[in-house]
Amino acid sequence: MNKGTRAALAAILLGSCVAALAEIAPAEFDDEGNGRNWLTYGRTHSEQRFSPLSQISADNIGELGLAWSVELPNARQLVATTLAVDGVLYVTSSFSVVTAIDARTHQVLWRFDPKVPEHAGDTLRVLWGSSRGVAYWNGKIFVAAGDGRLIAVDAATGKEQWSAMTVEPGSYYYVTGAPRAFNGKVVIGNGGTEMGPTRGYVTAYDTETGQQLWRFWVVPGNPADGFEDNAMKMAAATWNGEWWKHGGGGNVWNAITYDPDYNHIYLGTGNGSPWNQKIRSPGGGDNLFLCSIVALDADTGRYKWHYQTVPGETWDFNSAMDIVSVDFKVHEREVKALMHAPKNGFFYIINRANGKLLSARPFAKVTWATEVDMKSGKPIEVQGSRYEDGHVRIWPGPLGAHNWQPMSWNPGTGLMYFPYHDLPGDYDDTGIRHAEFTHHDFQFEAGVAYGGEDADPSLATSGLMAWDPLTQSAVWKIPNPGLWHGGTMTTAGNLVFQGLGDGRFVAYRADNGEEVWSFNARHGVSAPPITYELDGQQFIALPVGWGGGMAMLGGSLGAQHGWPYGMHPRRLLVFALGGKAALPDTLPAIQVTPIDDPAFVVDADRAAAGKDMWSKTCSWCHGPGAVAGGGAPDLRASAAMLDLDSLSSIALDGARVARGMPRFSDMTKNDMLNLQHFVRQQARAGLTR
Ligand code: CA
């Protein structure tokens, strides 16, 4: 009896008459051979993002066309993985708004808006509005709202079932990650490392009641308060000074992988708070469990093992990038492995039974370390990389050689596909008094300069990597234009799909990287595609809407593709063989033209004060140097910026909170004036560039 029959029979035996959604057997979450659904962030619990569907293949892909599309008004940044559950697509957009779409009729079934800007309070200053997706379990969709709520809604109706607050309300903790659900539990972490003294943790809730089941802290708190568990006691021995005053960091903002083989969950942990270890933990130390994969017992949240990719991190090299579970053959011996390509530029293979390092090799330009020592499992650092001798330019920089954009594993080719970046960081803490460093809530402070000014886009390159873990080398690489492209999906049709920042959606042969198909979506793609089967036909779905870090912090690097805030429609595109639908009208890519008031006389002192405030606060969304990457308005072109009253009503009084612009009640009219002088200065510079 197949699973579908069994589920149907179970429904009859139980006398169930609610047939809106078929039951999804828990085993389907681990069934790599069943491609009908996309049930969780990485399709199945393994997070491989591999689909066994092969109706669309490298041989017939020329017939792939747009089958249908749905407009997503006000969706802004689309970075999330869509779920496909029994004929319904769940699309997550900015501020954690979820749209359920009937994949047969293409009608919106329901839309759930958790009203994040209204709930967020001061958290609105930091939460970015991005949301990487939802989880499904037992007829419920779990929505991680940016302000920290975890909300269960009925998958059939979109009605709220329960809501649990996972962070301190109004704090600098926020949530952009997708929850993961398994065995009646749903787990979520948080972000916030840079915006205040945060201490990362993950929490598990009961999927049916929303009751908290366990919480795991990533870094130790003040020993005087006692440790939550032995893992924290062990971790505290690797810290120095009064780290708890700085929070420590370690926020699990993205990767969480469930492993049914060992009943583990694996956390990809964040960087230090602040970045500069000399401040956070003077005298050094590994600073567990920063920048690690930490394995927990999925039932209890108890520590099982860890592998740290960056001991004593000091560069924002977090290990929050996805963690893929692969049963992998090495010399005829099957190894249950984890694969991980974090910011620091090394590709890691780790035994998921015990956390032992099996192999690590650089996949991009890496100058902070020469190699990973297989005996100790630790990187061999290059002298000077810790900016101990002043300014140092190292690869990669804080953007990482690979970021959150998901990678996919194809068991047929034995290759891992992921987008990589090549952009250095300029680290320098000269003049910073380590002992006197204090955080200011909701202000971006790393404790080190890192080259966060607006960057020349020609400095950065990027591409799509096909990596062979067996030889730890690239089998093929495709250069991509500029920076910031979507994550990948791979299929048994010998295909790899990737959406690009310039708006192209491209398919490559998985074995040799030959480009075999492309579609101009006419808007930057930041989300990964998914595939599913419905009534015997294979479909590929792609949310289109520029977003994520480059859209917020990217400045010119983000603006280069030409998707300024609010100009281009957001939509879900669905492709099938023989699809002949037309893409609705869209503006071409454009660049913002700053506006000027020739009568405005820029005061250099005010502009300098404005720049300082801008860098710590406004640039988080409106971009370094006042160049917006597209996730928020470019204020050099804003009329409100020319008028002090308009500016004050928006920034001080909160006139646009409902649209996502926070209220800065701690700023003054004088601050507004300083900001105005800085932005006018930047607008003029932009006009003469
Ligand atoms: Ca970070």
XYZ file of C-alpha atoms and ligand atoms in Angstrom:
690
model
C 0.000 0.000 0.000
C 1.481 3.360 -0.905
C 1.484 6.320 1.433
C -1.362 8.150 -0.261
C -3.622 5.106 -0.033
C -2.663 4.586 3.572
C -3.426 8.225 4.438
C -6.778 8.024 2.633
C -7.642 4.786 4.422
C -6.644 6.320 7.753
C -8.919 9.274 7.026
C -11.853 6.936 6.317
C -11.169 4.820 9.419
C -11.004 7.931 11.565
C -14.286 9.092 10.096
C -12.669 12.332 8.986
C -14.947 14.356 6.764
C -12.729 17.421 6.457
C -11.155 16.765 3.080
C -9.730 20.205 2.422
C -6.194 18.910 2.830
C -4.985 15.338 2.606
C -2.916 14.121 5.502
C 0.796 14.265 4.971
C 2.396 11.193 6.485
C 5.398 12.156 8.665
C 7.522 9.741 6.604
C 7.041 11.911 3.530
C 9.228 14.581 5.166
C 12.146 12.141 4.836
C 11.247 10.526 1.525
C 13.753 11.734 -1.068
C 12.010 9.526 -3.664
C 8.611 11.218 -3.396
C 8.606 14.507 -5.277
C 4.953 15.493 -5.221
C 5.307 18.072 -2.430
C 7.803 20.610 -1.088
C 7.019 20.153 2.604
C 9.679 22.068 4.473
C 12.306 24.773 3.932
C 14.774 22.373 2.267
C 11.929 20.224 0.720
C 12.622 17.306 3.067
C 14.232 17.200 6.505
C 17.639 16.586 4.884
C 17.487 20.117 3.387
C 18.932 18.705 0.148
C 16.554 20.709 -2.077
C 16.712 17.810 -4.489
C 13.570 16.713 -6.293
C 13.302 13.211 -7.768
C 10.903 14.587 -10.408
C 12.292 14.190 -13.926
C 9.398 15.056 -16.231
C 11.216 18.340 -16.893
C 14.706 17.318 -17.965
C 17.835 18.696 -19.567
C 16.610 17.142 -22.832
C 13.134 18.721 -23.018
C 13.650 21.923 -21.076
C 13.351 23.957 -24.267
C 9.588 23.397 -23.910
C 9.485 24.891 -20.387
C 7.397 28.036 -20.271
C 5.415 30.221 -17.883
C 2.199 28.341 -17.042
C 0.624 30.908 -14.709
C 1.468 33.701 -12.322
C -0.076 35.447 -9.336
C 0.552 39.103 -8.453
C 1.653 39.693 -4.853
C 0.839 43.335 -4.122
C 2.944 44.961 -1.361
C 5.051 41.832 -1.096
C 8.324 43.836 -1.282
C 11.254 41.510 -0.646
C 10.688 37.892 -1.631
C 13.439 35.737 -0.201
C 11.437 32.832 1.183
C 11.184 29.241 0.139
C 7.643 28.461 -1.012
C 5.984 25.316 0.334
C 3.840 23.066 -1.879
C 1.515 20.895 0.187
C -1.086 18.789 -1.557
C -2.014 21.276 -4.276
C -1.631 24.447 -2.195
C 1.339 26.819 -2.457
C 2.315 28.843 0.624
C 4.264 31.955 -0.378
C 5.911 34.076 2.338
C 6.675 37.714 1.668
C 7.913 40.735 3.622
C 6.752 41.184 7.203
C 5.927 37.466 7.273
C 2.731 37.791 5.224
C 1.678 34.341 3.970
C -0.407 33.840 0.832
C -2.002 30.425 0.215
C -2.676 29.776 -3.460
C -4.664 26.930 -4.978
C -2.233 25.439 -7.495
C -5.107 24.164 -9.688
C -7.275 27.282 -9.888
C -4.464 29.798 -9.206
C -6.822 31.571 -6.809
C -5.646 33.032 -3.520
C -7.271 30.843 -0.856
C -6.296 33.047 2.051
C -3.756 35.612 3.122
C -2.435 35.753 6.672
C -0.929 39.078 7.715
C 0.576 39.006 11.226
C 0.720 42.835 11.086
C 4.376 42.936 12.032
C 4.874 46.746 11.849
C 2.014 47.228 14.335
C 3.354 44.623 16.760
C 7.069 45.259 16.455
C 7.544 48.475 18.452
C 11.230 49.405 18.374
C 12.075 45.997 16.876
C 10.863 47.491 13.595
C 14.195 49.345 13.491
C 16.128 46.142 12.934
C 13.915 43.398 11.556
C 14.330 44.238 7.854
C 10.978 42.801 6.879
C 12.584 39.730 5.314
C 11.189 36.347 6.088
C 12.642 33.154 4.674
C 9.533 31.028 4.961
C 7.098 28.956 6.948
C 6.881 25.390 8.247
C 4.074 22.835 7.789
C 3.047 20.093 10.198
C -0.209 18.225 10.695
C -2.540 20.663 8.968
C -0.892 23.795 10.340
C 1.358 26.446 8.848
C 3.866 27.985 11.279
C 4.644 31.627 10.633
C 7.703 33.253 12.236
C 6.744 36.923 12.475
C 9.624 39.390 12.259
C 8.773 40.843 15.681
C 9.402 37.451 17.304
C 5.966 35.822 17.450
C 5.623 32.235 16.271
C 2.087 31.770 14.994
C 0.260 28.583 14.003
C -2.466 29.011 11.398
C -4.848 26.444 9.944
C -3.343 25.399 6.598
C -6.801 25.114 5.030
C -8.326 28.381 6.243
C -5.477 30.667 7.365
C -7.155 31.096 10.755
C -4.838 31.680 13.691
C -4.612 28.681 16.057
C -2.068 29.878 18.575
C 0.674 32.452 18.980
C 3.803 32.268 21.147
C 6.169 35.162 21.786
C 9.706 33.844 21.283
C 11.683 37.012 22.170
C 11.449 39.904 24.568
C 8.879 42.250 22.968
C 10.295 45.430 21.462
C 13.893 44.227 21.822
C 16.637 44.042 19.199
C 15.969 40.313 18.783
C 14.080 39.705 15.566
C 13.209 36.712 13.397
C 13.866 36.343 9.685
C 14.404 32.574 9.563
C 11.995 29.803 8.672
C 10.786 27.605 11.526
C 11.315 23.844 11.187
C 8.662 21.327 12.284
C 9.064 17.601 13.040
C 7.448 15.038 15.361
C 4.953 17.505 16.777
C 7.582 20.150 17.537
C 8.366 23.434 15.873
C 11.724 25.161 16.420
C 12.746 28.768 15.812
C 15.852 30.891 16.510
C 16.422 34.636 16.109
C 18.744 37.350 14.841
C 19.949 40.610 16.352
C 23.648 40.055 16.990
C 24.726 43.451 15.662
C 22.047 45.702 17.144
C 22.583 45.324 20.866
C 24.060 42.931 23.433
C 22.259 39.784 22.286
C 22.644 36.236 23.474
C 21.390 33.720 20.902
C 19.004 30.845 21.603
C 16.540 28.534 19.939
C 13.179 27.453 21.327
C 10.979 24.448 20.580
C 7.183 24.568 20.883
C 4.441 21.953 20.766
C 2.873 22.169 17.289
C -0.631 21.566 18.656
C -0.690 23.858 21.681
C 2.137 26.362 21.252
C 3.481 25.372 24.654
C 7.235 25.867 25.065
C 9.043 22.506 25.217
C 12.690 23.521 25.532
C 15.163 26.321 24.929
C 18.866 26.015 24.113
C 21.215 28.958 24.729
C 24.093 29.233 22.279
C 26.546 31.188 24.458
C 26.935 31.314 28.250
C 25.468 34.062 30.380
C 26.943 35.567 33.530
C 28.386 32.665 35.565
C 27.213 34.418 38.745
C 23.633 33.689 37.679
C 24.366 29.957 37.296
C 24.426 28.034 34.018
C 21.310 26.706 32.333
C 23.004 23.395 31.520
C 26.388 21.638 31.430
C 26.933 22.751 27.858
C 26.914 26.385 29.014
C 29.335 25.536 31.825
C 31.651 23.920 29.275
C 31.258 26.877 26.901
C 31.996 29.448 29.635
C 35.503 28.026 30.039
C 36.261 29.259 26.500
C 35.355 32.908 27.222
C 37.238 35.686 28.975
C 36.414 38.966 30.628
C 32.801 40.039 31.125
C 31.437 38.758 27.842
C 27.865 38.572 29.128
C 27.736 42.371 29.244
C 28.055 42.269 25.454
C 25.580 39.411 25.073
C 28.088 37.236 23.276
C 25.977 36.675 20.170
C 25.682 33.308 18.427
C 22.157 33.962 17.155
C 20.684 31.117 15.095
C 19.072 33.262 12.409
C 18.909 30.764 9.569
C 20.063 27.133 9.538
C 18.252 24.489 11.560
C 18.278 20.919 10.221
C 16.366 17.975 11.690
C 17.934 14.526 11.384
C 15.561 11.585 11.935
C 18.450 9.056 11.818
C 19.900 10.307 15.108
C 16.924 12.365 16.316
C 19.228 15.392 16.255
C 18.674 18.925 15.245
C 21.663 20.862 13.966
C 21.951 24.593 14.578
C 24.067 26.897 12.446
C 25.184 29.467 15.023
C 25.933 33.144 14.592
C 28.930 35.412 15.000
C 30.074 37.259 18.089
C 28.395 40.257 19.688
C 30.252 42.461 19.062
C 32.352 41.137 16.174
C 35.654 42.278 17.667
C 36.850 39.514 19.982
C 39.267 41.858 21.789
C 36.188 43.609 23.178
C 33.962 40.578 23.625
C 36.467 38.187 25.171
C 39.758 39.959 25.893
C 42.616 37.488 25.862
C 40.934 35.261 23.297
C 39.404 31.822 23.698
C 37.306 29.769 21.311
C 34.068 31.396 22.520
C 31.759 28.400 22.232
C 29.292 27.982 20.610
C 29.803 30.882 18.233
C 30.165 30.031 14.514
C 29.474 26.353 15.019
C 27.243 23.513 14.069
C 25.686 22.396 17.349
C 23.817 19.079 17.507
C 20.985 18.817 20.016
C 18.688 16.000 21.071
C 15.538 16.932 19.183
C 13.260 15.813 22.020
C 14.963 17.606 24.885
C 17.141 20.303 23.316
C 20.134 18.867 25.190
C 23.609 19.361 23.765
C 25.059 16.343 21.904
C 28.154 17.652 20.084
C 29.495 20.674 18.275
C 31.921 21.536 15.533
C 33.209 25.112 15.509
C 34.145 26.543 12.107
C 35.646 29.807 13.466
C 37.152 29.608 16.966
C 37.308 33.048 18.565
C 35.491 34.649 15.654
C 36.239 38.332 15.034
C 35.038 38.991 11.428
C 31.258 38.299 11.392
C 32.039 34.845 9.953
C 28.899 33.192 11.266
C 27.987 29.604 10.479
C 24.304 30.345 9.909
C 24.444 29.077 6.324
C 22.363 25.988 5.570
C 23.360 22.555 6.830
C 22.604 19.702 4.425
C 22.289 16.121 5.572
C 23.705 13.664 3.007
C 24.364 9.916 3.126
C 27.645 10.010 1.325
C 29.940 7.281 0.034
C 33.637 7.646 0.794
C 35.780 4.737 -0.485
C 32.743 2.424 -0.644
C 31.901 3.216 2.958
C 28.665 5.058 3.595
C 29.053 8.071 5.830
C 26.127 9.928 7.320
C 27.443 13.412 6.743
C 26.581 17.061 7.080
C 27.695 19.483 4.417
C 28.134 23.144 5.197
C 29.626 26.054 3.232
C 29.561 28.983 5.683
C 30.699 32.576 5.293
C 34.342 31.798 6.119
C 34.939 30.218 2.680
C 35.570 26.566 3.633
C 33.393 23.635 2.570
C 32.990 21.278 5.528
C 32.014 17.616 5.654
C 31.168 16.477 9.150
C 30.126 13.110 10.553
C 26.665 13.737 11.882
C 26.834 10.901 14.408
C 29.557 12.610 16.441
C 30.504 15.955 14.892
C 33.926 14.733 13.747
C 35.425 16.731 10.892
C 35.852 14.537 7.806
C 37.167 17.175 5.430
C 37.393 20.950 4.912
C 38.698 22.832 1.883
C 38.343 26.437 0.705
C 35.770 26.933 -2.059
C 36.514 30.628 -2.680
C 39.290 33.151 -2.137
C 40.256 32.764 1.529
C 43.119 34.737 3.084
C 42.307 34.665 6.805
C 43.376 31.027 7.159
C 45.517 28.713 5.067
C 43.781 25.426 5.789
C 41.905 23.478 8.412
C 44.116 21.193 10.458
C 42.525 17.753 10.351
C 43.977 16.714 13.700
C 42.619 19.579 15.775
C 39.763 20.391 13.389
C 40.787 24.049 13.683
C 41.721 26.564 11.008
C 45.343 27.628 10.690
C 45.057 31.399 10.780
C 47.232 33.837 8.880
C 49.188 36.184 11.153
C 47.640 39.649 11.102
C 44.146 38.528 10.104
C 42.829 39.451 13.523
C 43.770 43.058 12.726
C 46.302 42.819 15.537
C 48.693 44.901 13.414
C 46.107 47.459 12.321
C 44.238 47.567 9.028
C 44.003 44.296 7.151
C 42.142 43.432 3.959
C 41.061 39.811 4.006
C 38.884 37.521 1.939
C 36.075 36.899 2.456
C 34.543 39.946 4.172
C 31.450 40.138 6.371
C 29.197 39.255 3.437
C 30.889 35.855 3.394
C 31.975 33.669 0.508
C 28.487 32.122 0.711
C 25.522 33.545 2.584
C 22.020 32.255 3.420
C 21.052 31.572 -0.191
C 20.327 27.844 -0.069
C 22.494 25.169 -1.637
C 21.189 21.960 -3.160
C 22.591 18.433 -3.363
C 22.054 16.130 -6.337
C 22.598 12.442 -5.476
C 22.762 11.642 -9.217
C 25.731 13.890 -9.947
C 27.162 13.821 -6.413
C 27.539 17.596 -6.562
C 26.492 20.472 -4.310
C 25.266 23.664 -6.010
C 25.504 27.051 -4.304
C 26.014 30.739 -5.053
C 29.372 32.151 -3.934
C 30.690 35.724 -3.573
C 34.143 37.183 -3.791
C 34.352 40.433 -1.821
C 36.986 41.325 0.799
C 36.538 43.073 4.131
C 38.741 45.923 5.394
C 39.049 45.343 9.123
C 40.624 47.898 11.420
C 40.039 48.640 15.109
C 42.714 51.320 15.396
C 41.553 53.987 17.865
C 38.768 51.872 19.359
C 39.162 51.623 23.125
C 38.205 48.008 23.708
C 37.572 48.305 27.438
C 35.246 51.268 26.975
C 33.055 49.802 24.259
C 29.362 49.846 25.054
C 26.386 48.878 22.910
C 23.678 51.331 22.111
C 20.353 49.613 21.605
C 19.259 49.383 17.976
C 22.524 50.794 16.666
C 24.786 48.816 14.386
C 28.096 48.506 16.233
C 30.684 45.867 15.387
C 33.555 47.184 17.524
C 35.703 47.252 14.387
C 35.644 49.115 11.076
C 35.078 46.588 8.294
C 34.823 48.580 5.082
C 31.109 49.247 5.487
C 31.166 52.385 3.332
C 29.384 52.338 0.013
C 31.458 50.005 -2.161
C 32.344 50.118 -5.822
C 30.354 47.289 -7.440
C 33.353 46.301 -9.563
C 35.103 45.100 -6.369
C 32.742 42.164 -6.085
C 32.271 39.081 -8.195
C 30.019 36.094 -7.734
C 28.935 32.897 -9.378
C 27.248 29.536 -9.187
C 29.417 26.698 -7.899
C 29.089 22.971 -8.569
C 31.196 21.417 -5.824
C 32.327 17.809 -5.591
C 32.648 16.950 -1.883
C 34.487 13.735 -2.689
C 37.446 15.594 -4.196
C 36.648 18.885 -2.412
C 36.963 20.825 -5.639
C 34.779 22.706 -8.108
C 33.592 20.615 -11.049
C 32.177 23.671 -12.786
C 31.613 27.346 -11.993
C 29.447 29.882 -13.787
C 30.194 33.583 -13.221
C 27.098 35.643 -12.376
C 26.686 39.377 -13.037
C 27.370 41.552 -9.973
C 26.340 40.360 -6.538
C 23.483 38.658 -4.711
C 21.751 35.843 -6.504
C 19.163 33.341 -5.380
C 19.703 29.893 -3.905
C 19.458 26.732 -5.965
C 17.280 23.690 -6.563
C 18.344 20.521 -8.389
C 16.293 17.699 -9.915
C 16.567 14.153 -11.226
C 16.086 15.710 -14.658
C 19.833 16.535 -14.542
C 19.008 20.172 -13.877
C 20.033 22.975 -11.539
C 17.844 26.084 -11.313
C 18.849 29.511 -10.033
C 17.217 32.945 -10.123
C 19.596 35.869 -10.536
C 19.752 39.406 -9.200
C 19.451 40.764 -12.726
C 16.050 39.086 -13.170
C 17.017 36.010 -15.166
C 15.820 32.554 -14.120
C 18.333 30.030 -15.454
C 18.561 26.236 -15.746
C 21.860 24.422 -16.167
C 22.697 20.792 -16.858
C 23.569 19.503 -13.400
C 26.472 17.370 -14.627
C 28.391 19.896 -16.718
C 26.935 23.370 -16.087
C 25.793 23.979 -19.661
C 23.095 26.682 -19.656
C 20.084 24.986 -21.238
C 17.227 27.418 -20.531
C 16.530 30.895 -19.231
C 13.560 33.149 -18.651
C 13.652 36.900 -18.081
C 11.524 37.480 -14.976
C 12.251 41.208 -15.377
C 12.831 41.767 -11.684
C 15.633 40.698 -9.353
C 15.247 37.186 -7.981
C 16.405 36.555 -4.426
C 14.276 33.534 -3.468
C 15.044 29.926 -4.339
C 12.784 28.006 -6.746
C 10.832 24.888 -5.785
C 9.222 22.080 -7.772
C 6.170 19.886 -7.179
C 3.831 17.512 -8.990
C 0.123 18.015 -9.436
C -2.234 15.712 -11.360
C 0.688 14.023 -13.046
C 2.425 17.200 -14.158
C 5.674 18.715 -12.838
C 5.680 22.433 -12.021
C 8.423 24.847 -10.963
C 7.499 27.840 -8.808
C 9.600 30.963 -8.287
C 8.788 34.061 -6.193
C 10.181 37.151 -7.921
C 10.999 40.207 -5.787
C 14.462 41.601 -5.040
C 15.357 41.366 -1.337
C 17.633 40.337 1.525
C 20.832 41.879 2.849
C 22.039 43.473 -0.378
C 18.668 45.167 -0.817
C 19.095 46.716 2.638
C 22.792 47.165 3.412
C 24.127 46.800 -0.104
C 24.281 50.424 -1.241
C 25.628 50.551 -4.794
C 26.269 46.792 -4.669
C 22.543 46.301 -4.152
C 21.413 49.089 -6.446
C 23.454 47.857 -9.411
C 20.770 45.561 -10.832
C 18.241 48.417 -11.029
C 15.368 47.484 -8.696
C 14.686 50.595 -6.576
C 12.133 50.401 -3.786
C 8.488 50.130 -4.796
C 8.940 50.297 -8.578
C 8.602 46.714 -9.828
C 5.688 44.354 -9.141
C 6.225 41.263 -6.994
C 4.776 37.979 -8.186
C 4.873 34.211 -8.078
C 5.751 32.596 -11.407
C 4.884 28.951 -12.088
C 6.451 27.076 -15.021
C 5.547 23.818 -16.798
C 6.354 22.076 -20.064
C 4.283 23.692 -22.796
C 3.510 26.751 -20.623
C 2.496 29.703 -22.805
C 1.341 32.360 -20.343
C 2.584 35.914 -20.825
C 4.491 37.736 -18.108
C 2.430 40.751 -16.982
C 3.875 44.170 -17.838
C 6.882 45.353 -15.871
C 9.083 48.442 -15.965
C 12.637 47.897 -17.171
C 15.483 48.009 -14.652
C 16.183 51.598 -13.636
C 18.502 53.626 -11.427
C 17.416 56.228 -8.882
C 18.181 59.844 -9.783
C 18.930 61.853 -6.644
C 17.133 65.186 -6.346
C 18.743 68.424 -5.277
C 17.689 71.710 -3.754
C 20.268 74.156 -5.176
C 19.449 76.646 -2.402
C 20.419 74.152 0.323
C 23.832 74.961 1.798
C 25.465 71.850 3.253
C 27.142 72.442 6.625
C 30.161 70.143 6.807
C 29.960 69.624 10.593
C 26.271 68.769 10.456
C 26.858 66.420 7.522
C 29.632 64.657 9.474
C 27.387 64.244 12.532
C 24.598 63.054 10.234
C 26.912 60.528 8.619
C 27.791 59.013 11.996
C 24.136 58.623 12.917
C 23.300 57.355 9.434
C 25.959 54.609 9.609
C 24.749 53.291 12.958
C 21.028 53.542 12.277
C 19.608 54.539 8.891
C 22.075 52.580 6.741
C 20.685 49.312 8.135
C 17.784 49.721 5.650
C 18.470 52.800 3.487
C 22.026 51.761 2.634
C 25.604 52.931 3.253
C 26.401 56.395 1.882
C 22.626 56.978 1.565
C 22.596 54.746 -1.534
C 19.638 52.378 -1.127
C 19.881 48.806 -2.376
C 16.154 48.635 -3.154
C 14.730 47.218 0.078
C 13.825 50.698 1.348
C 13.466 54.108 -0.342
C 16.586 55.901 -1.571
C 16.454 59.045 0.559
C 18.638 61.009 -1.878
C 15.562 61.010 -4.108
C 13.016 61.597 -1.345
C 11.091 64.883 -1.262
C 10.390 64.304 2.446
C 14.107 64.575 3.081
C 14.073 68.170 1.808
C 11.446 69.258 4.288
C 12.389 69.121 7.967
C 8.761 68.925 9.134
C 7.957 65.970 6.862
C 11.140 64.219 7.900
C 10.375 64.760 11.591
C 6.823 63.514 11.294
C 8.047 60.316 9.610
C 11.183 59.568 11.656
C 10.290 61.077 15.059
C 6.497 60.726 15.170
C 6.136 57.488 13.221
C 3.852 58.670 10.416
C 4.768 55.666 8.251
C 5.026 52.874 10.814
C 2.278 50.898 9.091
C 4.409 50.877 5.946
C 7.422 49.605 7.850
C 9.303 52.848 8.589
C 10.118 52.780 12.334
C 9.664 55.584 14.793
C 12.907 56.889 16.339
C 11.614 58.407 19.529
C 15.132 58.782 20.930
C 16.240 61.071 18.107
C 15.821 64.830 18.100
C 15.032 67.585 15.598
C 18.715 68.431 15.672
C 19.504 64.852 14.601
C 17.025 65.275 11.733
C 18.833 68.400 10.641
C 22.182 66.597 10.724
C 20.772 63.704 8.719
C 19.304 66.130 6.241
C 22.713 67.761 5.685
C 24.360 64.369 5.195
C 21.762 63.147 2.704
C 21.876 66.422 0.731
C 25.635 66.058 0.543
C 25.296 62.494 -0.723
C 22.563 63.441 -3.201
C 24.805 66.084 -4.764
C 27.718 63.661 -4.906
C 25.417 61.130 -6.585
C 24.328 63.653 -9.204
C 27.880 64.508 -10.180
C 29.111 60.897 -10.212
Ca 26.267 38.905 11.575
